XYZ file of N, CA, C and O in Angstrom:
812
model
N 101.042 100.988 96.869
C 100.489 101.652 95.810
C 99.707 100.853 95.143
O 99.912 99.886 95.064
N 98.483 101.110 94.152
C 97.868 100.529 93.125
C 98.583 99.756 92.372
O 99.581 100.516 91.772
N 98.185 98.601 91.641
C 98.538 97.849 90.877
C 97.513 97.600 90.255
O 96.155 97.223 90.510
N 97.847 97.082 88.751
C 96.649 96.950 87.842
C 96.848 94.876 87.758
O 97.214 94.670 88.677
N 96.154 94.531 86.740
C 95.590 93.040 87.097
C 96.918 92.033 86.569
O 96.468 91.054 87.376
N 97.967 92.763 86.668
C 99.129 92.011 86.235
C 100.379 92.255 86.902
O 101.147 91.703 87.212
N 99.940 92.638 88.408
C 100.517 93.373 89.193
C 101.945 94.275 89.303
O 102.871 94.536 90.127
N 101.489 95.043 88.000
C 101.968 96.384 87.730
C 101.455 97.664 88.784
O 100.805 97.809 88.721
N 102.665 98.205 89.013
C 102.476 99.607 89.887
C 101.890 100.602 88.759
O 102.280 100.948 88.107
N 100.707 101.257 89.323
C 100.243 102.767 88.908
C 100.279 103.839 89.494
O 100.063 104.178 90.893
N 101.256 104.642 88.947
C 101.660 105.740 89.745
C 100.229 106.531 90.026
O 99.315 106.632 89.052
N 99.883 106.781 91.023
C 99.118 107.348 91.954
C 99.348 109.055 92.229
O 99.364 109.386 93.229
N 98.699 110.026 90.853
C 99.028 111.873 91.118
C 98.257 112.482 92.048
O 98.195 113.208 92.507
N 96.936 111.621 92.112
C 95.832 112.441 92.754
C 95.426 113.623 92.181
O 95.595 113.692 91.360
N 94.512 113.896 93.039
C 94.102 115.649 92.801
C 94.543 116.350 93.565
O 94.788 117.749 93.348
N 95.792 116.449 94.652
C 96.235 117.227 95.321
C 97.521 116.397 95.732
O 98.700 116.116 95.301
N 97.459 116.977 97.206
C 98.366 116.476 98.209
C 98.213 114.238 98.188
O 97.537 113.909 97.831
N 100.094 113.821 98.411
C 99.876 112.893 98.337
C 99.028 112.195 99.233
O 99.018 112.489 100.107
N 98.360 110.551 99.360
C 97.321 109.967 99.915
C 98.338 108.926 100.661
O 99.159 108.422 100.562
N 98.016 108.116 101.520
C 98.705 107.217 102.293
C 98.818 106.358 101.657
O 99.896 105.128 101.728
N 98.208 105.959 100.425
C 98.369 104.692 99.183
C 98.977 104.883 98.271
O 99.756 104.011 97.305
N 99.717 106.080 98.274
C 100.931 106.418 97.679
C 101.959 106.586 97.792
O 102.894 107.420 97.233
N 101.984 107.304 99.216
C 103.014 107.797 99.679
C 103.590 106.314 100.934
O 103.082 105.400 101.939
N 104.953 105.921 100.836
C 105.529 105.344 101.622
C 105.691 105.575 103.566
O 105.539 106.785 103.847
N 105.052 104.661 104.412
C 104.581 104.921 105.923
C 105.943 104.750 107.017
O 106.876 104.324 106.494
N 105.786 105.694 107.635
C 106.991 105.743 108.648
C 106.263 105.971 110.155
O 105.043 106.618 110.061
N 107.190 105.449 110.872
C 106.370 105.496 112.152
C 106.834 104.233 113.079
O 107.624 103.453 112.803
N 106.207 104.338 114.246
C 107.182 103.489 115.190
C 105.943 102.252 115.884
O 105.163 102.706 116.944
N 105.749 101.346 115.089
C 105.246 100.089 115.375
C 103.645 100.492 115.135
O 102.970 100.564 113.370
N 102.957 100.886 116.151
C 100.841 100.845 116.081
C 100.457 102.325 115.213
O 100.062 101.932 114.321
N 101.267 103.226 115.454
C 100.717 104.574 114.704
C 101.888 104.903 113.655
O 102.528 105.718 113.963
N 101.519 104.744 112.087
C 102.812 104.747 111.482
C 102.103 106.529 110.549
O 100.452 106.415 110.594
N 102.831 107.366 110.764
C 102.640 108.614 109.613
C 102.765 108.273 108.048
O 103.716 107.480 107.987
N 102.279 108.883 107.446
C 102.704 109.244 106.022
C 102.737 110.529 105.426
O 102.054 111.316 106.488
N 103.477 110.945 104.331
C 103.689 112.113 103.694
C 102.429 112.242 103.275
O 101.649 111.722 102.529
N 102.277 113.907 103.620
C 101.138 114.267 103.148
C 101.331 115.791 102.530
O 100.426 116.693 102.142
N 102.272 116.005 102.068
C 102.541 117.165 101.364
C 102.237 117.360 99.683
O 101.557 116.422 99.675
N 102.457 117.966 98.891
C 102.580 118.110 97.174
C 102.907 117.327 96.848
O 103.669 116.271 97.138
N 102.090 116.782 95.320
C 103.113 116.074 94.526
C 104.331 115.941 94.121
O 104.747 117.227 94.073
N 105.235 115.232 94.081
C 106.789 115.157 94.183
C 107.518 114.099 93.302
O 106.900 112.647 93.545
N 108.116 114.353 92.705
C 109.022 113.792 91.809
C 110.825 113.641 91.983
O 110.719 114.994 91.746
N 111.233 112.569 91.994
C 112.466 113.096 92.054
C 113.560 111.942 91.213
O 113.113 110.984 91.228
N 114.255 112.732 90.568
C 115.536 112.064 89.500
C 116.450 111.897 89.944
O 117.239 112.877 90.093
N 117.043 110.981 89.733
C 118.443 110.578 89.916
C 119.850 110.566 88.527
O 119.018 109.185 88.201
N 119.910 111.373 88.266
C 121.007 111.319 86.683
C 122.333 110.909 86.960
O 122.917 111.485 87.954
N 122.690 109.566 86.335
C 123.868 108.844 86.923
C 125.044 108.975 85.597
O 125.675 108.321 85.599
N 124.391 109.256 84.579
C 125.058 108.729 83.145
C 125.391 110.299 82.888
O 123.932 111.102 82.675
N 126.177 110.392 81.799
C 126.761 111.471 81.036
C 126.497 111.286 79.461
O 126.884 112.700 78.875
N 125.649 110.672 78.794
C 125.980 110.426 77.642
C 124.176 111.293 77.452
O 123.896 111.495 77.677
N 124.636 111.494 75.852
C 123.234 112.586 75.232
C 121.728 111.810 75.417
O 121.103 112.603 75.625
N 121.509 110.722 74.937
C 120.774 109.709 75.384
C 120.040 109.736 76.450
O 119.001 109.322 76.644
N 121.100 109.570 78.076
C 120.865 109.384 78.333
C 120.260 111.070 79.566
O 119.674 110.924 80.634
N 120.662 111.801 79.226
C 120.265 113.282 79.465
C 118.784 113.758 79.472
O 118.019 114.167 80.088
N 118.408 113.127 78.423
C 116.994 113.679 77.973
C 116.029 112.757 79.073
O 115.254 113.601 79.054
N 115.898 112.022 78.525
C 114.581 110.819 79.830
C 114.423 111.945 81.142
O 113.080 112.141 81.403
N 115.490 112.316 82.208
C 114.937 113.210 83.075
C 114.624 114.377 82.482
O 113.733 114.618 83.743
N 115.234 114.744 81.922
C 114.608 116.514 81.614
C 113.329 116.295 80.872
O 112.569 117.432 81.493
N 112.813 115.784 80.086
C 111.345 115.564 79.402
C 110.296 115.301 80.685
O 109.502 115.793 80.838
N 110.892 114.370 81.583
C 109.906 113.753 82.593
C 109.549 114.938 83.774
O 108.498 115.145 84.046
N 110.867 115.552 83.737
C 110.859 116.437 84.887
C 109.597 117.936 84.204
O 108.459 118.382 84.704
N 109.925 118.244 83.114
C 109.205 119.387 82.423
C 107.908 118.743 82.346
O 107.041 119.586 82.856
N 107.624 118.057 82.301
C 106.415 117.336 81.984
C 105.608 117.623 83.450
O 104.264 117.892 83.679
N 106.477 116.836 84.804
C 105.880 116.470 85.671
C 106.094 118.079 86.547
O 104.250 118.349 87.240
N 106.880 119.106 85.922
C 106.740 120.159 86.870
C 104.975 121.254 85.789
O 104.262 121.815 86.460
N 105.078 120.753 84.495
C 103.798 121.256 83.591
C 102.374 120.652 84.680
O 101.191 121.157 84.264
N 102.290 119.586 84.948
C 101.119 118.902 85.791
C 101.441 119.611 87.363
O 100.801 119.119 87.911
N 102.370 120.354 87.493
C 102.308 121.123 88.914
C 102.701 120.549 90.157
O 102.487 120.806 91.427
N 104.069 119.546 89.449
C 104.287 118.493 90.945
C 105.554 119.124 91.223
O 106.426 119.800 90.101
N 105.946 118.890 92.377
C 107.463 119.542 93.057
C 108.402 118.475 92.442
O 108.342 117.626 92.391
N 109.828 118.848 91.936
C 110.666 118.267 91.111
C 111.591 118.305 91.604
O 112.611 119.897 91.911
N 112.313 117.422 91.869
C 113.944 117.291 92.406
C 114.744 116.646 91.318
O 114.425 115.361 90.860
N 115.850 116.893 91.055
C 116.877 116.381 90.099
C 118.262 115.905 90.719
O 118.960 117.232 91.153
N 119.133 114.873 90.777
C 119.991 114.972 91.769
C 121.073 114.199 90.633
O 120.762 113.113 90.204
N 122.313 114.836 90.430
C 122.955 114.437 89.467
C 124.289 113.904 90.182
O 124.918 114.848 91.129
N 124.350 112.862 90.050
C 125.309 111.689 90.452
C 126.500 111.335 89.365
O 125.863 110.800 88.326
N 127.907 111.189 89.931
C 128.721 110.348 89.131
C 128.829 111.073 87.406
O 128.726 112.515 87.395
N 128.420 110.137 86.451
C 128.742 110.555 85.003
C 127.626 111.234 84.929
O 127.781 112.574 83.706
N 126.731 111.487 85.435
C 125.307 112.668 85.310
C 126.135 114.081 85.801
O 124.876 114.904 84.778
N 127.065 114.270 86.423
C 127.132 115.781 86.447
C 127.544 116.400 85.584
O 127.872 117.671 85.488
N 128.054 115.263 84.282
C 127.956 115.973 83.131
C 127.274 116.672 82.440
O 127.760 118.090 81.688
N 126.108 116.645 82.873
C 124.910 117.344 82.199
C 124.758 118.726 82.897
O 124.331 119.829 82.151
N 125.327 118.809 84.346
C 125.398 120.092 84.844
C 126.427 120.800 84.966
O 126.744 121.906 85.530
N 127.538 120.238 84.109
C 128.755 120.874 84.421
C 129.224 122.059 82.852
O 129.174 121.458 81.521
N 129.575 123.074 82.757
C 129.443 124.056 81.992
C 130.481 123.740 80.915
O 130.208 123.846 79.720
N 131.394 122.766 81.570
C 132.736 122.739 80.742
C 132.127 121.087 79.698
O 133.084 120.843 78.467
N 131.034 120.695 79.922
C 130.610 119.364 79.294
C 129.346 119.155 78.285
O 129.068 118.682 77.475
N 128.660 119.881 79.227
C 127.098 119.919 78.542
C 126.721 120.457 77.571
O 125.806 119.691 76.908
N 127.665 120.516 76.778
C 127.919 121.179 75.196
C 127.901 120.269 74.278
O 127.816 119.976 73.213
N 128.453 119.231 74.867
C 129.527 118.377 74.364
C 128.931 117.034 74.183
O 129.991 115.780 74.416
N 127.918 116.351 75.049
C 127.634 115.293 75.188
C 127.575 114.244 73.743
O 127.050 114.929 72.854
N 127.726 113.276 74.140
C 127.694 112.430 72.978
C 127.078 111.087 73.001
O 126.267 110.978 74.396
N 126.361 110.401 72.350
C 125.718 109.300 72.023
C 126.344 108.116 71.411
O 126.803 107.798 70.420
N 126.789 106.988 72.189
C 127.250 105.755 71.877
C 126.326 104.642 72.179
O 126.160 104.415 73.500
N 126.083 103.614 71.414
C 125.791 102.403 71.653
C 126.467 101.031 72.141
O 126.033 100.437 72.355
N 127.506 101.628 72.652
C 128.542 100.825 72.561
C 127.672 100.416 74.769
O 127.445 101.137 75.621
N 127.425 99.081 74.610
C 127.090 98.358 75.927
C 125.362 98.240 75.431
O 124.914 97.839 76.497
N 124.665 98.844 74.699
C 123.220 98.851 74.508
C 123.262 97.820 73.342
O 123.009 98.037 72.366
N 123.123 96.751 73.880
C 122.573 95.381 72.875
C 121.353 95.767 71.873
O 120.979 95.424 71.008
N 120.482 96.668 72.523
C 118.913 96.752 72.260
C 119.256 98.110 70.629
O 118.264 98.298 70.220
N 120.450 98.439 70.950
C 120.381 99.521 69.981
C 120.095 99.288 68.448
O 120.270 98.392 67.832
N 119.137 99.824 67.794
C 118.451 99.922 66.368
C 118.387 101.134 65.805
O 117.634 102.021 67.021
N 118.347 101.090 64.550
C 117.841 102.597 63.970
C 116.357 101.997 63.237
O 116.523 101.897 62.149
N 115.404 103.139 63.408
C 114.290 102.575 62.948
C 114.031 103.568 61.914
O 113.450 103.074 60.717
N 114.753 104.328 61.156
C 115.268 105.021 60.151
C 115.673 104.160 59.181
O 115.409 104.727 57.219
N 116.646 103.106 59.416
C 116.599 102.219 58.378
C 115.775 101.042 57.543
O 115.800 101.143 56.588
N 114.821 101.441 58.112
C 113.509 100.947 57.629
C 113.347 100.790 56.349
O 112.425 99.975 55.643
N 113.013 102.194 55.971
C 112.764 102.440 54.424
C 114.057 102.078 53.463
O 113.728 102.164 52.684
N 115.118 101.534 54.080
C 115.706 101.032 52.803
C 115.508 99.367 52.846
O 115.657 99.027 51.833
N 115.099 98.567 53.879
C 114.809 97.277 53.962
C 113.675 96.968 54.633
O 114.462 97.107 56.361
N 112.473 96.206 54.657
C 111.891 95.910 55.530
C 112.636 95.085 56.776
O 113.308 94.234 56.391
N 112.563 95.457 57.940
C 112.994 94.609 58.871
C 114.576 94.901 59.394
O 114.985 94.728 60.154
N 115.137 96.163 58.715
C 116.487 96.480 58.952
C 116.597 97.263 60.271
O 117.385 97.396 60.659
N 115.372 98.326 60.137
C 115.304 99.154 61.500
C 114.668 98.544 63.091
O 115.166 99.080 63.510
N 114.712 97.745 63.053
C 114.637 96.356 64.219
C 115.867 95.783 64.415
O 115.567 95.172 65.505
N 116.699 95.776 63.265
C 117.940 95.042 63.776
C 119.164 95.355 65.008
O 119.621 96.525 64.653
N 119.669 95.059 65.987
C 120.511 95.516 66.605
C 121.842 95.572 65.911
O 121.873 94.613 65.278
N 122.411 96.678 66.406
C 123.674 97.374 65.614
C 124.804 96.138 66.449
O 124.618 95.961 67.444
N 125.725 95.430 65.563
C 126.904 94.963 66.041
C 127.714 95.926 67.259
O 127.897 97.185 67.022
N 127.884 95.654 68.265
C 128.691 96.260 69.047
C 129.724 96.616 68.983
O 130.447 97.980 69.326
N 130.583 96.132 67.723
C 132.000 96.252 67.349
C 131.920 97.616 66.606
O 132.897 97.935 66.747
N 130.800 97.710 66.229
C 130.599 99.509 64.934
C 130.853 100.241 65.968
O 131.402 101.512 65.528
N 130.415 100.124 67.187
C 130.819 101.468 68.170
C 131.992 101.481 68.241
O 131.864 103.128 68.735
N 132.872 100.848 67.785
C 134.348 101.430 68.179
C 134.970 102.164 67.223
O 136.329 102.150 67.024
N 134.339 101.784 65.521
C 135.367 102.430 64.471
C 134.740 103.554 64.509
O 133.857 104.823 65.115
N 136.104 104.414 64.274
C 136.177 105.889 64.091
C 135.104 106.823 63.333
O 134.875 106.434 62.363
N 134.108 107.867 63.907
C 133.580 108.323 63.173
C 132.163 108.251 63.836
O 130.982 108.881 63.258
N 131.810 106.990 63.959
C 130.164 106.652 64.539
C 130.217 107.270 65.411
O 128.633 107.407 65.535
N 130.550 107.162 66.709
C 130.079 108.437 67.722
C 129.493 109.339 67.623
O 128.429 109.931 67.750
N 130.493 109.802 66.464
C 130.267 111.123 65.604
C 128.828 111.406 65.292
O 127.817 112.261 65.280
N 129.009 110.259 63.759
C 127.680 110.559 63.155
C 126.204 110.396 64.334
O 125.432 110.701 63.780
N 126.614 109.088 65.238
C 125.432 108.808 66.036
C 124.788 109.844 66.679
O 123.561 110.234 66.919
N 125.812 110.745 66.970
C 125.819 111.936 68.259
C 124.728 113.070 67.321
O 123.506 113.476 67.267
N 125.321 113.378 65.766
C 124.683 114.467 65.070
C 123.501 113.737 64.629
O 122.428 114.457 64.686
N 123.368 112.464 64.444
C 121.890 112.109 63.753
C 120.719 112.155 64.980
O 119.848 112.666 64.922
N 121.351 112.252 66.724
C 120.394 111.905 67.313
C 119.968 113.346 67.535
O 118.992 113.960 67.412
N 120.809 114.338 67.336
C 120.618 115.314 67.534
C 119.608 116.572 66.470
O 118.651 117.269 66.729
N 120.014 115.725 65.177
C 119.036 115.832 64.255
C 117.494 115.702 64.231
O 116.689 116.556 64.142
N 117.405 114.511 64.943
C 116.072 113.723 65.143
C 115.234 114.787 66.194
O 114.291 114.959 66.267
N 116.203 115.021 67.818
C 115.598 115.787 68.317
C 114.911 117.458 67.994
O 114.142 117.916 68.471
N 115.731 117.844 66.982
C 115.705 119.196 66.673
C 113.989 119.259 65.577
O 113.266 119.833 65.996
N 114.147 117.874 65.010
C 112.693 117.730 64.091
C 111.516 118.033 65.366
O 110.291 118.350 65.196
N 111.429 117.330 66.311
C 110.752 117.465 67.157
C 110.488 118.763 68.614
O 110.290 118.927 69.068
N 111.286 119.621 67.834
C 111.505 120.656 68.467
C 111.675 120.748 70.319
O 111.016 121.577 71.006
N 112.639 119.789 70.345
C 113.119 119.564 71.841
C 114.829 120.392 71.699
O 115.779 119.664 70.595
N 115.209 121.190 72.645
C 116.381 121.978 72.695
C 117.213 120.922 73.589
O 117.066 120.188 73.548
N 118.515 121.731 72.782
C 119.640 121.015 73.470
C 119.486 120.957 74.943
O 118.849 121.966 76.226
N 120.354 120.314 75.796
C 120.559 119.941 76.934
C 120.733 120.832 77.966
O 120.066 121.488 78.904
N 121.369 122.202 77.439
C 121.428 123.102 78.373
C 120.264 123.958 78.758
O 119.967 124.584 79.457
N 119.573 123.787 77.248
C 118.098 124.893 76.933
C 117.525 123.838 77.941
O 116.351 124.753 78.648
N 117.284 122.969 77.885
C 116.357 122.199 78.934
C 116.711 122.553 80.300
O 115.379 122.110 81.125
N 117.702 122.316 80.228
C 117.747 122.525 82.161
C 117.339 123.999 82.394
O 117.220 124.164 83.323
N 117.956 124.987 81.833
C 117.068 126.239 82.102
C 115.735 126.093 82.007
O 115.384 127.051 82.606
N 115.152 125.587 81.267
C 113.630 125.108 81.405
C 112.881 124.853 82.302
O 112.080 125.299 83.201
N 113.649 123.838 83.095
C 113.561 123.030 83.903
C 113.643 123.921 85.150
O 112.578 123.909 86.193
N 114.390 124.802 85.303
C 114.713 125.300 86.137
C 113.565 126.767 86.216
O 113.623 127.104 87.300
N 113.502 127.432 85.381
C 112.603 128.437 85.333
C 111.225 127.985 85.796
O 110.373 128.967 85.985
N 110.821 126.431 85.420
C 109.309 126.445 86.054
C 109.571 125.803 87.186
O 108.323 125.644 87.710
N 110.445 126.400 88.093
C 110.583 125.738 89.468
C 110.824 124.204 89.652
O 111.166 123.981 90.892
N 111.941 124.016 88.767
C 112.106 122.695 89.174
C 113.946 122.714 89.733
O 114.134 123.829 89.857
N 114.515 122.037 90.863
C 114.954 122.024 91.882
C 116.576 121.108 91.112
O 116.360 119.756 91.353
N 117.407 121.510 91.269
C 118.873 120.995 90.481
C 119.933 120.797 91.548
O 120.320 122.086 92.429
N 119.967 119.865 92.042
C 120.848 119.642 92.998
C 122.068 118.570 92.700
O 122.050 117.653 91.676
N 123.862 118.555 92.819
C 124.631 118.245 92.725
C 125.144 117.700 93.566
O 124.568 117.761 94.886
N 125.518 116.362 93.384
C 126.149 115.373 94.701
C 127.733 115.513 95.132
O 128.901 115.624 94.331
N 127.838 115.814 96.095
C 129.069 116.400 96.747
C 130.176 115.049 96.686
O 131.248 115.498 96.404
N 129.455 114.014 96.894
C 130.988 112.550 96.693
C 131.310 112.849 95.262
O 132.744 112.826 95.322
N 130.547 112.796 94.636
C 130.896 112.820 93.329
C 131.886 114.278 93.049
O 132.810 113.367 91.939
N 131.669 115.204 93.353
C 132.207 116.139 92.765
C 133.311 116.287 93.764
O 135.052 116.728 93.004
N 133.611 115.898 94.946
C 134.963 115.461 95.577
C 135.797 114.377 94.865
O 136.908 114.841 94.781
N 135.203 113.567 94.584
C 136.091 112.292 94.128
C 136.588 112.609 92.727
O 137.571 112.285 92.438
N 135.616 113.855 92.007
C 136.039 114.008 90.622
C 136.642 115.309 90.512
O 137.163 115.849 89.251
N 136.941 115.937 91.374
C 137.868 117.237 92.201
C 137.207 118.337 90.551
O 137.467 119.154 90.134
N 135.886 118.327 91.162
C 135.033 119.151 90.030
C 134.341 120.538 90.706
O 134.189 120.163 92.421
N 134.851 121.838 90.757
C 134.814 122.787 91.348
C 133.250 123.635 91.302
O 132.431 123.100 90.432
N 132.576 123.981 92.276
C 131.319 124.502 92.127
C 131.350 125.300 91.178
O 130.139 125.830 90.476
N 132.630 126.176 90.820
C 132.655 127.214 89.646
C 132.243 126.290 88.545
O 131.814 127.709 87.538
N 132.175 125.671 88.362
C 132.006 125.160 87.040
C 130.675 124.495 86.668
O 130.283 123.930 85.621
N 129.974 124.714 87.582
C 128.263 124.153 87.384
C 127.572 124.858 86.473
O 128.138 126.340 87.010
N 126.822 124.637 86.287
C 125.491 125.934 85.850
C 124.996 126.577 86.394
O 124.493 126.306 87.749
N 124.419 127.595 86.533
C 123.874 128.858 87.747
C 122.752 128.055 87.892
O 122.237 128.339 89.020
N 122.092 127.259 87.100
C 120.590 126.456 87.817
C 120.847 125.519 88.935
O 119.882 125.356 89.262
N 122.110 125.016 88.698
C 122.555 124.317 90.219
C 121.690 124.635 91.188
O 122.925 125.913 91.677
N 121.130 124.358 92.277
C 120.710 125.431 93.561
C 121.717 124.983 94.886
O 122.182 126.108 95.378
N 122.486 123.858 94.681
C 123.648 123.507 95.620
C 124.078 122.086 95.661
O 123.492 121.625 94.910
N 125.251 121.984 96.016
C 125.923 120.596 96.116
C 125.774 119.843 97.563
O 125.504 121.036 98.469
N 125.299 118.870 97.296
C 124.529 118.048 98.568
C 124.844 116.540 98.658
O 125.142 116.192 97.836
N 124.554 116.427 99.810
C 125.164 114.745 100.021
C 123.701 114.084 99.700
O 122.749 114.308 99.670
N 124.084 112.698 99.752
C 122.811 111.776 99.482
C 122.121 111.325 100.639
O 120.812 111.821 100.373
N 122.388 112.146 101.813
C 121.781 111.681 102.696
C 120.669 113.147 102.491
O 119.592 113.220 102.784
N 121.486 113.990 102.189
C 120.508 115.597 102.058
C 119.286 115.344 101.172
O 118.014 115.813 101.444
N 119.864 114.634 99.759
C 118.686 114.288 98.872
C 117.916 113.284 99.188
O 116.652 113.265 99.227
N 118.170 112.242 99.838
C 116.742 111.564 100.528
C 115.918 112.254 101.694
O 114.970 112.249 101.207
N 116.584 112.795 102.405
C 115.591 113.945 103.252
C 114.681 114.969 102.373
O 113.234 115.263 102.260
N 115.097 115.771 101.159
C 114.496 116.214 100.253
C 113.755 115.739 99.339
O 112.385 115.878 99.016
N 113.747 114.173 98.968
C 112.675 113.781 98.246
C 112.076 112.667 99.201
O 111.529 111.988 98.533
N 111.953 112.909 100.458
C 110.766 112.177 100.868
C 109.581 112.525 100.774
O 108.879 113.365 100.089
N 108.424 111.413 100.163
C 107.782 111.239 99.878
C 107.346 111.336 98.437
O 106.424 111.096 97.705
N 108.386 110.893 97.622
C 108.327 111.417 96.161
C 108.096 109.981 95.414
O 108.716 109.255 95.995
N 107.935 110.090 93.938
C 108.186 109.085 93.298
C 109.227 108.941 92.049
O 109.792 110.233 91.934
N 110.262 108.383 92.820
C 111.449 108.435 92.293
C 112.182 107.419 91.226
O 111.916 106.490 91.216
N 112.875 108.018 89.907
C 113.352 107.566 88.908
C 114.558 107.979 88.917
O 115.045 108.800 88.818
N 115.070 106.662 88.839
C 116.684 106.514 88.549
C 117.129 106.338 87.144
O 116.650 104.979 86.730
N 117.813 107.205 86.829
C 118.339 107.006 85.146
C 119.867 107.104 85.283
O 120.462 107.545 85.440
């Protein structure tokens, strides 16, 4: 893939089909074949927090708007995003996120908005509920819909949503619990085949 002067990879969407410079080569020694299908993006959602639900859904929405083929694989706690019992109650907690800060606090005192929140505060009763409500309000101000609606939009635009079979079995989740937008329950091997030639984003 092309890189900039600092060695960072520059995604190459091209004008249509992927080229040999933007797709992994496969082959047997001398004559290597390359993926030549449509532009593809694959997202792997492994976390079930509210703040981890939106990155993949927003990028998937944008990629579909650009005409790319999109696949989203939900695994481990990421299944909460497509489980009808949990999708509407996703929560935001900054426990374990040492970079967490609230830019809105800047209006009270200069520099306060960039100060990391003490981890111990995440365990105080009401902090998770308050943080979740705050994030939902901010998303609503930007006209970003709830996760369930985002999933419906991605599906309506042609996005493909897949559930991880291993996780389903491990967590004893029934297919009847999944949102109707999920195409099927598949294995990791199946997803590797489906996502061949795609730019993969792990969240």
